[in-house]
Amino acid sequence: MTTVEQQPDQTSGVTAEPATPGQRPPGRLRSIAGPITRAVRPFDITVAAFFLLAAQLLYVNLWGDLAHQYLTDSGGDQNQAEWFIAITAQNVAHLHNPFFTTVQGFPDGVNLMANTVMLGLTVPLTPITLAFGPHVTYALLLTCGLAATGIAWYWVLRRWAVRSRPAAAVGAALAAFAPPMISHGNAHPNFTALFMIPLIIDRALCLFRGDRVVRDGVLLGLFTAYQIFIGEEVLLIAAVGMLLFAAAYALADRGRARDAVKPLRRGLPIALAVSLPLVAGPLYFQFFGPGSYTDVPHGYGLVVNSPLSFLQFSGRSLAGDQAIADRFAVNRLEQNAFYGWPLAALALAIAVRLWRRPLVKALVCTATGGAVLSMGPRIEIPGTDVVLPGPWRLILDLPLFGSVIESRFGMVCAPVLGVLVALAVDRLAATSDLRLKMWGLAAVAAALLPIVPTPYPTNARPPVPDFIAHGTWRQYVGEGQTLVPVPLAHSYTTESQHWQSATRMAFTMPGGYFMAPNGPERIGNYNPEPRPTYRLLGTVYASGRVPEIGPQQKAEAEEDLTYWKAGVVVLAPGFNAAPLYDTLKQLLGRDGTLVGGVWVWDVNYGTFAARTLAGERPGTA
């Protein structure tokens, strides 16, 4: 790859002497500060500020009232993400195991390492979580994650691909704020905080060059290990993209590929030797510890991108239409293509114009490979009955790939398109043909303007009931007992997770929305193994119909409450609360008591001891 990086000035080490206030730092201090001040220019600071402002404007509705606003299109994922943030802070504060908890999913617990807890970010942000709450940390992760990703891509593009700083800024903006990123920005901070991926690519390119193999190998290992603690799925997708790029570039420029073999042969083992000791223990716990699971089947070819989805506009873009976008994605968090036909046309024109460059050939192959993989094992050709076998079927059964959502490989196209646009703008900036420059920049603007994202909508989140917020539940739940919310936390209803987050994990509960093993084969699912009562109440919540309750259902409820060590059953007002109340009344054999804005059934390890009806004070037995 042709690099435009300027080599730093060589300075000799000089013994540092005390500096007089107001003077330039001498000696070694000057040798450190000098290259930094020469490298960072006012335009760079302006770009960083712009990315931060752009991210802030996207989340302006959320920041307007952090305590009471909820991202409309996030489903239950915002509550889940905030719960991960909150449990990490509590584990750090109380020196508990950061990889496991029984606060949710009791008594089996949650393998946190096997979930998207983002320990690399949530642990350092623990002081903010403890001081201001997980909702503040959540907003920071989303906002600063997008901005930091843009800044990182800007630095890498400026260092390796283009000479023009504005060109690097445009390309970085596209890479960081592309439609798939904005889609995940509804509730997936692990897919927006991608700032380590450009840095990993940078170290890999440095290793490719072979100047300082040991240093670059060590840094590559450290960066990779850190990314594992931010998001493993992101790293896997990025690694596939990098392998596609490396293979394509090797074919396009075999001479440089041969030159890179020796430093890579030396540097990659160093990177592995550095990263493996840091991640071996946590990864062993993730894959073999309590609460571990195998693959997460998403249905054969169900969560894939249609070839047409790459030409559509995202529902969150200026030219987008949610109704149209919804037809091409499983939900609004997984719009993993949607780059729009103008950008696709522009990318094709750039590729044709610059095709002689090995870099462009490798980029086109990388984008094509990522897009085709995202279409899954069966690629349906739009407008025809033709179905082609997709390359995804070749890797579906490989370790790790069975747990990845196929359509997410469409995100590989985002940085590729960013680099291609940056190369085009860089060419236009250097040309002396004013007419060509004007029309070229107009074409770039016309391709990018339709996919400019709009601010995320929010709605008021349901308040935490007084029974929970004021601690009244403590009168009903003894030591070692749990609070059983109805409906139990599930992927489609997560308010009880919010109750836990808002109370600093003060109580323990069964159920939950997290990745857990199901069945004897320990297949991964988005909820814990459903016991009969969990399944029954979930069905009532979803359907709004009260089923027939007989001796078997009552016996199963008693057994389940005993298994959960239930102290109290709590039903809050809300969706289908009436049929849920009638179901609980039949299961427990009595009416609930309205306390602190919720209906309460006082139980004792599943024996249905109605202490309040017996004249005893709640919690005295």
Coordinates of C-alpha atoms in Angstrom, one line a residue:
M1 CA 0.0 0.0 0.0
T2 CA 1.3 3.4 -0.8
T3 CA 1.6 5.5 2.3
V4 CA 1.6 9.3 2.6
E5 CA 2.8 9.2 6.2
Q6 CA 5.5 11.7 6.9
Q7 CA 8.3 10.3 9.0
P8 CA 8.8 12.2 12.2
D9 CA 12.0 14.3 12.7
Q10 CA 14.8 12.4 14.3
T11 CA 15.8 14.0 17.6
S12 CA 18.7 13.0 19.8
G13 CA 18.1 12.4 23.5
V14 CA 19.2 15.2 25.7
T15 CA 19.2 15.3 29.4
A16 CA 16.2 17.3 30.6
E17 CA 16.7 20.5 32.6
P18 CA 14.2 22.3 34.7
A19 CA 12.1 24.6 32.5
T20 CA 11.3 28.2 33.3
P21 CA 7.6 28.9 33.2
G22 CA 6.6 30.2 29.8
Q23 CA 9.6 28.7 28.0
R24 CA 9.6 25.8 25.6
P25 CA 10.3 22.5 27.4
P26 CA 14.0 21.5 26.7
G27 CA 15.6 18.2 26.0
R28 CA 13.6 15.1 26.2
L29 CA 10.4 17.0 27.0
R30 CA 10.8 18.9 23.8
S31 CA 11.5 15.7 21.9
I32 CA 8.1 14.4 23.1
A33 CA 6.0 17.5 22.9
G34 CA 7.5 18.7 19.6
P35 CA 6.2 16.0 17.3
I36 CA 2.8 16.1 19.0
T37 CA 2.4 19.9 18.6
R38 CA 3.6 19.7 15.0
A39 CA 1.2 16.8 14.2
V40 CA -2.0 18.3 15.7
R41 CA -3.3 21.3 13.9
P42 CA -6.3 23.5 14.5
F43 CA -8.1 21.7 11.7
D44 CA -7.7 18.4 13.5
I45 CA -9.2 19.9 16.7
T46 CA -12.0 21.3 14.7
V47 CA -12.7 17.9 13.2
A48 CA -12.8 16.2 16.6
A49 CA -15.1 18.9 17.9
F50 CA -17.4 18.5 14.9
F51 CA -17.7 14.7 15.5
L52 CA -18.5 15.3 19.1
L53 CA -21.1 17.9 18.3
A54 CA -22.6 15.7 15.6
A55 CA -23.0 12.8 18.0
Q56 CA -24.4 15.2 20.6
L57 CA -27.0 16.5 18.1
L58 CA -28.1 12.9 17.3
Y59 CA -28.8 12.2 20.9
V60 CA -30.1 15.7 21.8
N61 CA -33.5 14.3 22.8
L62 CA -32.0 11.7 25.1
W63 CA -29.6 14.3 26.7
G64 CA -32.5 16.7 27.2
D65 CA -33.8 14.5 30.1
L66 CA -31.6 11.6 30.7
A67 CA -33.5 10.3 33.7
H68 CA -36.9 10.1 32.0
Q69 CA -36.2 9.6 28.2
Y70 CA -36.0 6.3 26.4
L71 CA -34.8 5.8 22.8
T72 CA -38.0 4.9 21.0
D73 CA -36.5 2.3 18.6
S74 CA -34.3 0.6 21.2
G75 CA -36.9 -2.0 22.2
G76 CA -35.7 -3.6 25.4
D77 CA -32.1 -3.1 24.6
Q78 CA -31.6 0.2 26.4
N79 CA -32.8 -1.3 29.6
Q80 CA -30.5 -4.3 29.0
A81 CA -27.5 -2.1 28.2
E82 CA -28.1 0.0 31.3
W83 CA -28.4 -3.1 33.4
F84 CA -25.0 -4.4 32.1
I85 CA -23.5 -1.0 33.0
A86 CA -25.1 -1.0 36.5
I87 CA -24.1 -4.6 37.4
T88 CA -20.5 -3.9 36.3
A89 CA -20.3 -0.9 38.6
Q90 CA -21.7 -2.9 41.5
N91 CA -19.3 -5.7 41.0
V92 CA -16.4 -3.3 40.9
A93 CA -17.6 -1.4 43.9
H94 CA -18.1 -4.5 46.0
L95 CA -15.1 -6.5 44.6
H96 CA -17.4 -9.2 43.2
N97 CA -16.6 -11.4 40.2
P98 CA -16.9 -9.2 37.1
F99 CA -17.7 -12.1 34.9
F100 CA -20.7 -13.6 36.7
T101 CA -23.7 -12.6 38.8
T102 CA -26.9 -14.2 40.3
V103 CA -28.6 -10.8 40.8
Q104 CA -30.6 -11.7 37.7
G105 CA -31.5 -15.1 36.3
F106 CA -31.6 -16.5 39.9
P107 CA -30.5 -19.1 40.9
D108 CA -28.6 -20.0 37.7
G109 CA -27.1 -16.6 37.2
V110 CA -25.6 -14.7 34.2
N111 CA -22.3 -15.3 32.6
L112 CA -21.4 -11.6 32.0
M113 CA -18.4 -12.4 30.0
A114 CA -20.6 -14.2 27.5
N115 CA -22.8 -11.0 27.2
T116 CA -22.1 -7.5 25.9
V117 CA -21.1 -5.9 29.2
M118 CA -18.2 -4.0 27.5
L119 CA -15.9 -4.3 30.5
G120 CA -13.2 -2.3 28.7
L121 CA -15.4 0.7 29.0
T122 CA -17.9 0.1 31.7
V123 CA -15.2 -0.7 34.3
P124 CA -13.3 2.6 33.8
L125 CA -16.6 4.5 33.8
T126 CA -17.7 2.9 37.1
P127 CA -17.2 6.2 39.1
I128 CA -19.6 8.0 36.7
T129 CA -22.1 5.1 37.0
L130 CA -22.0 5.1 40.8
A131 CA -22.2 8.9 41.0
F132 CA -24.9 9.7 38.3
G133 CA -26.5 6.4 37.4
P134 CA -26.2 3.9 34.5
H135 CA -28.4 6.0 32.3
V136 CA -25.8 8.7 32.2
T137 CA -23.0 6.3 31.4
Y138 CA -25.2 4.7 28.7
A139 CA -25.6 8.1 27.0
L140 CA -21.9 8.8 27.3
L141 CA -21.0 5.5 25.7
L142 CA -23.3 6.1 22.7
T143 CA -22.4 9.7 22.2
C144 CA -18.6 9.6 22.8
G145 CA -18.4 6.2 21.1
L146 CA -19.5 7.6 17.8
A147 CA -17.4 10.6 18.1
A148 CA -14.3 8.7 19.1
T149 CA -14.8 6.3 16.2
G150 CA -14.9 9.2 13.8
I151 CA -11.7 10.7 15.3
A152 CA -9.9 7.4 15.1
W153 CA -10.8 6.9 11.4
Y154 CA -9.8 10.5 10.6
W155 CA -6.4 9.9 12.2
V156 CA -5.9 6.6 10.3
L157 CA -7.0 8.0 6.9
R158 CA -4.8 11.0 7.3
R159 CA -1.9 8.8 8.2
W160 CA -2.2 6.1 5.6
A161 CA -4.6 7.0 2.7
V162 CA -4.8 10.7 1.9
R163 CA -2.9 14.0 2.1
S164 CA -5.9 16.3 2.4
R165 CA -7.2 16.7 5.9
P166 CA -10.7 17.7 4.7
A167 CA -10.7 14.5 2.6
A168 CA -9.8 12.4 5.7
A169 CA -12.6 14.2 7.6
V170 CA -15.2 13.4 5.0
G171 CA -14.2 9.7 4.8
A172 CA -14.1 9.4 8.6
A173 CA -17.5 10.9 8.9
L174 CA -18.9 8.3 6.5
A175 CA -17.1 5.4 8.2
A176 CA -18.3 6.5 11.7
F177 CA -21.8 7.8 11.0
A178 CA -22.8 5.4 8.2
P179 CA -26.4 4.1 8.3
P180 CA -25.6 0.7 10.0
M181 CA -23.8 2.6 12.7
I182 CA -26.7 4.9 13.3
S183 CA -29.1 1.9 13.4
H184 CA -27.0 0.2 16.1
G185 CA -26.8 3.6 17.8
N186 CA -30.4 3.1 19.0
A187 CA -29.2 0.8 21.8
H188 CA -25.9 -1.1 20.9
P189 CA -22.9 0.9 22.3
N190 CA -20.7 -2.1 21.5
F191 CA -21.4 -1.5 17.8
T192 CA -20.9 2.3 17.9
A193 CA -17.7 2.5 20.1
L194 CA -15.5 1.1 17.3
F195 CA -12.5 3.4 17.9
M196 CA -10.1 0.6 18.5
I197 CA -10.7 -1.0 15.1
P198 CA -9.0 1.8 13.2
L199 CA -6.1 1.7 15.7
I200 CA -5.8 -2.1 15.3
I201 CA -5.7 -1.6 11.5
D202 CA -3.1 1.1 11.9
R203 CA -0.8 -1.2 13.9
A204 CA -1.4 -4.0 11.4
L205 CA -0.3 -1.7 8.6
C206 CA 2.8 -0.6 10.6
L207 CA 3.6 -4.3 11.1
F208 CA 3.1 -4.8 7.3
R209 CA 5.7 -2.0 6.8
G210 CA 8.2 -3.8 9.1
D211 CA 10.1 -0.8 10.6
R212 CA 9.6 -1.6 14.3
V213 CA 8.2 -5.1 14.4
V214 CA 8.5 -5.7 18.2
R215 CA 6.9 -2.5 19.2
D216 CA 4.1 -2.8 16.6
G217 CA 3.5 -6.5 17.6
V218 CA 3.2 -5.6 21.2
L219 CA 0.8 -2.7 20.5
L220 CA -1.3 -4.9 18.2
G221 CA -1.6 -7.5 20.9
L222 CA -2.6 -4.9 23.5
F223 CA -5.1 -3.2 21.2
T224 CA -6.7 -6.6 20.2
A225 CA -7.0 -7.7 23.9
Y226 CA -8.7 -4.4 24.8
Q227 CA -11.1 -4.7 21.9
I228 CA -12.1 -8.2 23.2
F229 CA -13.3 -6.5 26.4
I230 CA -15.3 -4.0 24.4
G231 CA -16.9 -6.2 21.7
E232 CA -15.8 -9.6 20.5
E233 CA -18.4 -9.8 17.6
V234 CA -17.1 -6.5 16.3
L235 CA -13.5 -7.8 16.4
L236 CA -14.6 -11.0 14.5
I237 CA -16.3 -9.0 11.8
A238 CA -13.4 -6.6 11.5
A239 CA -10.9 -9.5 11.4
V240 CA -12.8 -11.0 8.4
G241 CA -12.8 -7.7 6.7
M242 CA -9.0 -7.3 7.3
L243 CA -8.4 -10.9 5.9
L244 CA -10.4 -10.1 2.8
F245 CA -8.5 -6.9 2.3
A246 CA -5.1 -8.6 2.9
A247 CA -5.9 -11.4 0.4
A248 CA -7.1 -9.0 -2.2
Y249 CA -4.1 -6.7 -1.8
A250 CA -1.7 -9.6 -2.0
L251 CA -3.2 -10.5 -5.4
A252 CA -3.1 -6.9 -6.5
D253 CA 0.4 -6.1 -5.5
R254 CA 2.4 -9.3 -5.0
G255 CA 5.7 -7.6 -4.6
R256 CA 4.6 -5.7 -1.5
A257 CA 2.9 -8.8 -0.2
R258 CA 6.2 -10.8 -0.4
D259 CA 8.0 -8.0 1.4
A260 CA 5.4 -8.1 4.2
V261 CA 5.7 -11.8 4.9
K262 CA 8.9 -11.6 7.0
P263 CA 7.7 -8.8 9.4
L264 CA 4.3 -10.4 9.7
R265 CA 5.9 -13.8 10.5
R266 CA 7.8 -12.1 13.3
G267 CA 5.2 -9.6 14.6
L268 CA 2.0 -11.7 14.7
P269 CA 3.4 -14.3 17.2
I270 CA 4.5 -11.3 19.3
A271 CA 0.9 -9.9 19.2
L272 CA -0.5 -13.3 20.1
A273 CA 2.0 -13.7 23.0
V274 CA 1.0 -10.4 24.4
S275 CA -2.8 -10.7 24.1
L276 CA -3.3 -14.3 25.0
P277 CA -2.3 -14.1 28.7
L278 CA -4.6 -11.1 29.1
V279 CA -7.7 -12.7 27.6
A280 CA -7.2 -16.5 28.2
G281 CA -8.8 -16.6 31.6
P282 CA -11.8 -14.4 30.8
L283 CA -12.4 -16.3 27.5
Y284 CA -12.2 -19.6 29.3
F285 CA -14.8 -18.4 31.7
Q286 CA -16.9 -17.2 28.8
F287 CA -16.9 -20.5 26.9
F288 CA -16.7 -23.0 29.7
G289 CA -17.7 -21.3 32.9
P290 CA -21.2 -21.3 34.6
G291 CA -23.9 -19.9 32.3
S292 CA -21.8 -20.5 29.1
Y293 CA -23.5 -21.6 26.0
T294 CA -22.8 -22.8 22.5
D295 CA -24.0 -21.2 19.2
V296 CA -26.8 -18.8 19.1
P297 CA -29.0 -19.9 16.1
H298 CA -30.8 -17.0 14.5
G299 CA -32.6 -19.1 11.9
Y300 CA -31.2 -20.3 8.7
G301 CA -31.0 -17.3 6.4
L302 CA -33.5 -15.3 8.3
V303 CA -31.4 -12.3 9.5
V304 CA -29.7 -11.4 6.3
N305 CA -29.4 -8.5 3.9
S306 CA -31.3 -8.4 0.7
P307 CA -29.2 -7.2 -2.3
L308 CA -31.7 -4.4 -2.6
S309 CA -31.2 -3.3 1.0
F310 CA -27.8 -1.8 0.1
L311 CA -29.5 0.6 -2.3
Q312 CA -32.2 1.7 0.2
F313 CA -32.2 4.6 2.6
S314 CA -32.2 4.0 6.4
G315 CA -35.2 5.1 8.3
R316 CA -33.0 7.4 10.3
S317 CA -31.6 9.2 7.3
L318 CA -32.8 12.5 5.6
A319 CA -34.1 10.6 2.6
G320 CA -35.3 7.6 4.5
D321 CA -38.8 6.2 5.1
Q322 CA -39.2 4.0 8.1
A323 CA -42.1 2.0 6.5
I324 CA -39.9 1.2 3.5
A325 CA -36.8 0.5 5.5
D326 CA -38.7 -1.8 7.8
R327 CA -39.4 -4.1 4.9
F328 CA -35.7 -4.8 4.4
A329 CA -34.6 -5.4 8.0
V330 CA -35.6 -7.6 10.9
N331 CA -35.9 -4.6 13.2
R332 CA -34.6 -1.0 13.4
L333 CA -31.6 -2.0 15.4
E334 CA -30.4 -4.3 12.5
Q335 CA -30.4 -2.0 9.4
N336 CA -27.0 -3.3 8.5
A337 CA -26.9 -2.0 4.9
F338 CA -29.0 0.9 3.6
Y339 CA -26.1 3.0 2.1
G340 CA -28.4 4.4 -0.6
W341 CA -28.2 4.1 -4.3
P342 CA -26.5 7.5 -4.8
L343 CA -23.5 6.4 -2.6
A344 CA -23.4 3.0 -4.3
A345 CA -23.3 4.8 -7.7
L346 CA -20.5 7.1 -6.5
A347 CA -18.5 4.3 -5.1
L348 CA -18.7 2.4 -8.4
A349 CA -17.6 5.5 -10.3
I350 CA -14.6 6.0 -7.9
A351 CA -13.7 2.4 -8.3
V352 CA -13.7 2.6 -12.1
R353 CA -11.7 5.8 -12.1
L354 CA -9.0 4.6 -9.7
W355 CA -9.1 0.9 -10.5
R356 CA -5.4 0.8 -11.3
R357 CA -4.4 1.4 -7.7
P358 CA -4.0 -1.8 -5.7
L359 CA -5.5 -0.1 -2.7
V360 CA -8.8 0.5 -4.6
K361 CA -8.9 -3.1 -5.9
A362 CA -8.5 -4.4 -2.4
L363 CA -11.1 -2.1 -1.0
V364 CA -13.7 -3.1 -3.7
C365 CA -13.0 -6.8 -3.0
T366 CA -13.4 -6.3 0.7
A367 CA -16.7 -4.4 0.4
T368 CA -18.0 -7.0 -2.1
G369 CA -17.0 -9.9 0.2
G370 CA -18.6 -8.3 3.3
A371 CA -21.8 -7.6 1.4
V372 CA -22.1 -11.1 0.0
L373 CA -21.4 -12.7 3.4
S374 CA -24.2 -10.5 4.9
M375 CA -26.7 -12.0 2.5
G376 CA -26.5 -15.3 4.2
P377 CA -26.4 -18.9 3.0
R378 CA -29.1 -18.4 0.3
I379 CA -29.0 -15.3 -1.8
E380 CA -32.3 -14.5 -3.4
I381 CA -32.0 -12.5 -6.6
P382 CA -34.7 -9.7 -6.4
G383 CA -37.4 -9.9 -9.0
T384 CA -36.7 -13.5 -9.9
D385 CA -37.1 -17.0 -8.5
V386 CA -33.3 -17.5 -8.6
V387 CA -31.7 -18.5 -5.4
L388 CA -27.9 -18.7 -5.3
P389 CA -25.8 -20.5 -2.7
G390 CA -24.0 -17.9 -0.5
P391 CA -20.5 -18.2 0.9
W392 CA -21.9 -17.9 4.4
R393 CA -22.7 -21.6 4.3
L394 CA -19.0 -22.4 4.1
I395 CA -18.3 -20.7 7.4
L396 CA -21.6 -21.2 9.2
D397 CA -20.4 -24.2 11.2
L398 CA -17.0 -22.7 12.1
P399 CA -16.4 -21.8 15.8
L400 CA -17.9 -18.4 16.7
F401 CA -19.5 -17.8 13.4
G402 CA -22.6 -19.6 14.4
S403 CA -23.3 -16.9 17.0
V404 CA -23.0 -14.0 14.6
I405 CA -25.9 -12.2 12.9
E406 CA -25.1 -12.6 9.2
S407 CA -26.4 -9.2 8.1
R408 CA -23.9 -7.4 10.4
F409 CA -21.1 -8.2 7.9
G410 CA -22.7 -5.5 5.8
M411 CA -21.0 -3.1 8.2
V412 CA -17.7 -4.0 6.6
C413 CA -18.7 -1.7 3.7
A414 CA -18.9 1.4 5.9
P415 CA -15.1 2.0 6.3
V416 CA -14.5 0.8 2.8
L417 CA -16.9 3.4 1.4
G418 CA -15.3 6.0 3.7
V419 CA -11.8 5.3 2.3
L420 CA -13.1 5.4 -1.3
V421 CA -14.8 8.7 -0.8
A422 CA -11.7 10.1 1.0
L423 CA -9.5 9.1 -2.0
A424 CA -11.9 10.8 -4.4
V425 CA -12.1 14.0 -2.4
D426 CA -8.3 14.0 -2.0
R427 CA -7.9 13.7 -5.8
L428 CA -10.4 16.6 -6.2
A429 CA -8.6 18.7 -3.7
A430 CA -5.3 18.3 -5.5
T431 CA -6.6 19.0 -9.0
S432 CA -6.2 22.4 -10.7
D433 CA -9.2 21.9 -12.9
L434 CA -11.8 24.1 -11.1
R435 CA -14.7 22.8 -13.1
L436 CA -13.8 19.2 -12.3
K437 CA -13.3 20.0 -8.6
M438 CA -16.7 21.8 -8.5
W439 CA -18.7 19.0 -10.2
G440 CA -16.8 16.2 -8.3
L441 CA -17.5 17.7 -4.9
A442 CA -21.1 18.3 -5.9
A443 CA -21.4 14.6 -6.7
V444 CA -19.9 13.6 -3.4
A445 CA -22.3 15.9 -1.6
A446 CA -25.3 14.6 -3.5
A447 CA -24.3 11.0 -2.6
L448 CA -23.8 11.8 1.1
L449 CA -26.6 14.2 1.9
P450 CA -29.5 11.7 1.6
I451 CA -27.9 9.4 4.3
V452 CA -27.2 12.2 6.8
P453 CA -28.7 10.9 10.0
T454 CA -31.5 12.6 11.9
P455 CA -31.8 12.9 15.7
Y456 CA -33.0 9.8 17.5
P457 CA -36.6 10.1 18.8
T458 CA -37.3 9.4 22.4
N459 CA -40.4 8.8 24.6
A460 CA -41.0 9.0 28.3
R461 CA -39.9 5.9 30.1
P462 CA -42.3 4.4 32.7
P463 CA -41.3 5.5 36.2
V464 CA -40.1 3.0 38.8
P465 CA -43.0 2.1 41.0
D466 CA -42.9 3.5 44.6
F467 CA -43.0 0.0 45.9
I468 CA -39.5 -0.5 44.4
A469 CA -38.2 3.1 44.4
H470 CA -39.0 3.7 48.1
G471 CA -37.7 0.3 49.3
T472 CA -41.1 -1.0 50.4
W473 CA -40.2 -4.3 48.9
R474 CA -37.7 -4.9 51.7
Q475 CA -40.6 -5.6 54.1
Y476 CA -41.5 -8.6 51.9
V477 CA -38.2 -10.1 50.8
G478 CA -36.0 -11.8 53.4
E479 CA -32.3 -12.6 53.2
G480 CA -31.7 -15.1 50.3
Q481 CA -35.1 -14.5 48.8
T482 CA -36.0 -12.9 45.5
L483 CA -38.5 -10.5 44.1
V484 CA -40.5 -12.0 41.3
P485 CA -41.7 -9.3 38.8
V486 CA -44.6 -10.1 36.5
P487 CA -44.1 -10.3 33.7
L488 CA -40.7 -11.7 34.4
A489 CA -37.9 -9.9 32.5
H490 CA -37.7 -11.2 28.9
S491 CA -36.4 -9.9 25.6
Y492 CA -39.9 -8.3 25.0
T493 CA -40.4 -6.8 28.4
T494 CA -37.5 -5.4 30.4
E495 CA -38.9 -2.9 32.8
S496 CA -37.9 -5.0 35.8
Q497 CA -34.3 -4.7 34.6
H498 CA -34.7 -0.9 34.8
W499 CA -36.0 -1.4 38.4
Q500 CA -32.8 -3.2 39.3
S501 CA -30.6 -0.6 37.6
A502 CA -32.4 2.3 39.3
T503 CA -31.9 0.7 42.7
R504 CA -28.3 -0.3 42.4
M505 CA -29.1 -4.0 42.1
A506 CA -30.7 -3.9 45.6
F507 CA -32.8 -7.0 45.0
T508 CA -32.4 -10.3 43.2
M509 CA -34.9 -11.7 40.7
P510 CA -35.3 -14.7 38.4
G511 CA -35.7 -14.3 34.6
G512 CA -34.0 -11.7 32.5
Y513 CA -32.9 -10.5 29.1
F514 CA -29.4 -11.8 28.5
M515 CA -27.7 -14.6 26.6
A516 CA -28.0 -17.9 28.5
P517 CA -27.9 -21.7 27.7
N518 CA -31.2 -23.4 27.0
G519 CA -31.8 -27.2 26.8
P520 CA -29.4 -30.1 27.3
E521 CA -27.2 -29.0 24.4
R522 CA -26.8 -25.6 26.0
I523 CA -27.9 -23.7 22.9
G524 CA -27.6 -19.9 23.4
N525 CA -30.8 -18.0 23.8
Y526 CA -31.8 -14.4 24.7
N527 CA -33.5 -15.5 27.9
P528 CA -32.7 -18.1 30.6
E529 CA -34.2 -21.6 30.5
P530 CA -37.9 -21.0 30.8
R531 CA -39.6 -22.7 33.6
P532 CA -43.4 -23.5 33.2
T533 CA -44.6 -20.4 35.1
Y534 CA -42.1 -18.2 33.3
R535 CA -43.5 -19.5 30.0
L536 CA -47.1 -19.3 31.1
L537 CA -46.9 -15.7 32.3
G538 CA -45.0 -14.7 29.1
T539 CA -47.7 -16.2 27.0
V540 CA -50.4 -14.2 28.9
Y541 CA -48.4 -11.0 28.5
A542 CA -48.0 -11.5 24.8
S543 CA -51.6 -12.7 24.0
G544 CA -53.7 -10.9 26.6
R545 CA -55.7 -14.1 27.2
V546 CA -56.1 -15.8 30.5
P547 CA -55.5 -19.6 30.1
E548 CA -57.3 -22.3 31.9
I549 CA -55.6 -22.8 35.3
G550 CA -55.9 -26.2 36.9
P551 CA -54.1 -28.2 39.6
Q552 CA -51.1 -28.8 37.3
Q553 CA -50.5 -25.1 36.7
K554 CA -50.9 -24.3 40.4
A555 CA -48.4 -27.0 41.4
E556 CA -45.9 -25.8 38.8
A557 CA -46.2 -22.3 40.1
E558 CA -45.5 -23.4 43.6
E559 CA -42.5 -25.5 42.5
D560 CA -41.2 -22.6 40.4
L561 CA -41.6 -20.1 43.2
T562 CA -39.8 -22.5 45.5
Y563 CA -37.0 -22.9 43.0
W564 CA -36.7 -19.1 42.7
K565 CA -36.8 -18.7 46.5
A566 CA -39.6 -16.1 46.0
G567 CA -40.4 -13.7 48.8
V568 CA -42.9 -11.5 46.9
V569 CA -44.7 -11.5 43.5
V570 CA -45.1 -8.0 42.0
L571 CA -47.4 -6.9 39.2
A572 CA -47.1 -3.3 37.9
P573 CA -49.8 -1.5 35.9
G574 CA -49.1 -1.7 32.2
F575 CA -49.6 -3.7 29.0
N576 CA -52.0 -6.6 29.6
A577 CA -51.9 -6.1 33.4
A578 CA -55.6 -7.2 33.7
P579 CA -55.2 -10.7 32.3
L580 CA -51.9 -11.1 34.2
Y581 CA -53.7 -10.2 37.4
D582 CA -56.4 -12.7 36.8
T583 CA -53.9 -15.4 36.0
L584 CA -51.9 -14.7 39.2
K585 CA -55.1 -14.7 41.2
Q586 CA -55.9 -18.2 40.1
L587 CA -52.3 -19.5 40.4
L588 CA -51.9 -18.1 43.9
G589 CA -55.4 -18.6 45.1
R590 CA -56.1 -15.1 46.3
D591 CA -56.3 -11.4 45.3
G592 CA -53.2 -9.3 45.3
T593 CA -52.7 -6.3 47.6
L594 CA -52.2 -2.8 46.1
V595 CA -49.0 -1.4 47.7
G596 CA -46.9 1.5 46.4
G597 CA -48.5 1.5 43.0
V598 CA -48.2 -2.3 42.3
W599 CA -50.1 -5.4 43.1
V600 CA -48.3 -7.6 45.6
W601 CA -48.7 -11.3 46.5
D602 CA -46.7 -12.1 49.6
V603 CA -45.3 -15.6 49.4
N604 CA -42.7 -17.5 51.3
Y605 CA -40.5 -19.9 49.4
G606 CA -43.4 -20.9 47.2
T607 CA -45.7 -22.2 50.0
F608 CA -48.1 -19.3 49.5
A609 CA -48.1 -18.3 53.2
A610 CA -50.5 -15.3 53.2
R611 CA -49.0 -13.6 56.2
T612 CA -50.9 -10.4 55.7
L613 CA -54.2 -12.3 55.7
A614 CA -53.2 -14.1 58.9
G615 CA -52.8 -10.8 60.6
E616 CA -49.0 -10.8 60.6
R617 CA -46.9 -7.8 59.5
P618 CA -45.3 -8.3 56.1
G619 CA -41.8 -9.7 56.4
T620 CA -42.1 -10.9 60.0
A621 CA -42.3 -14.6 59.3

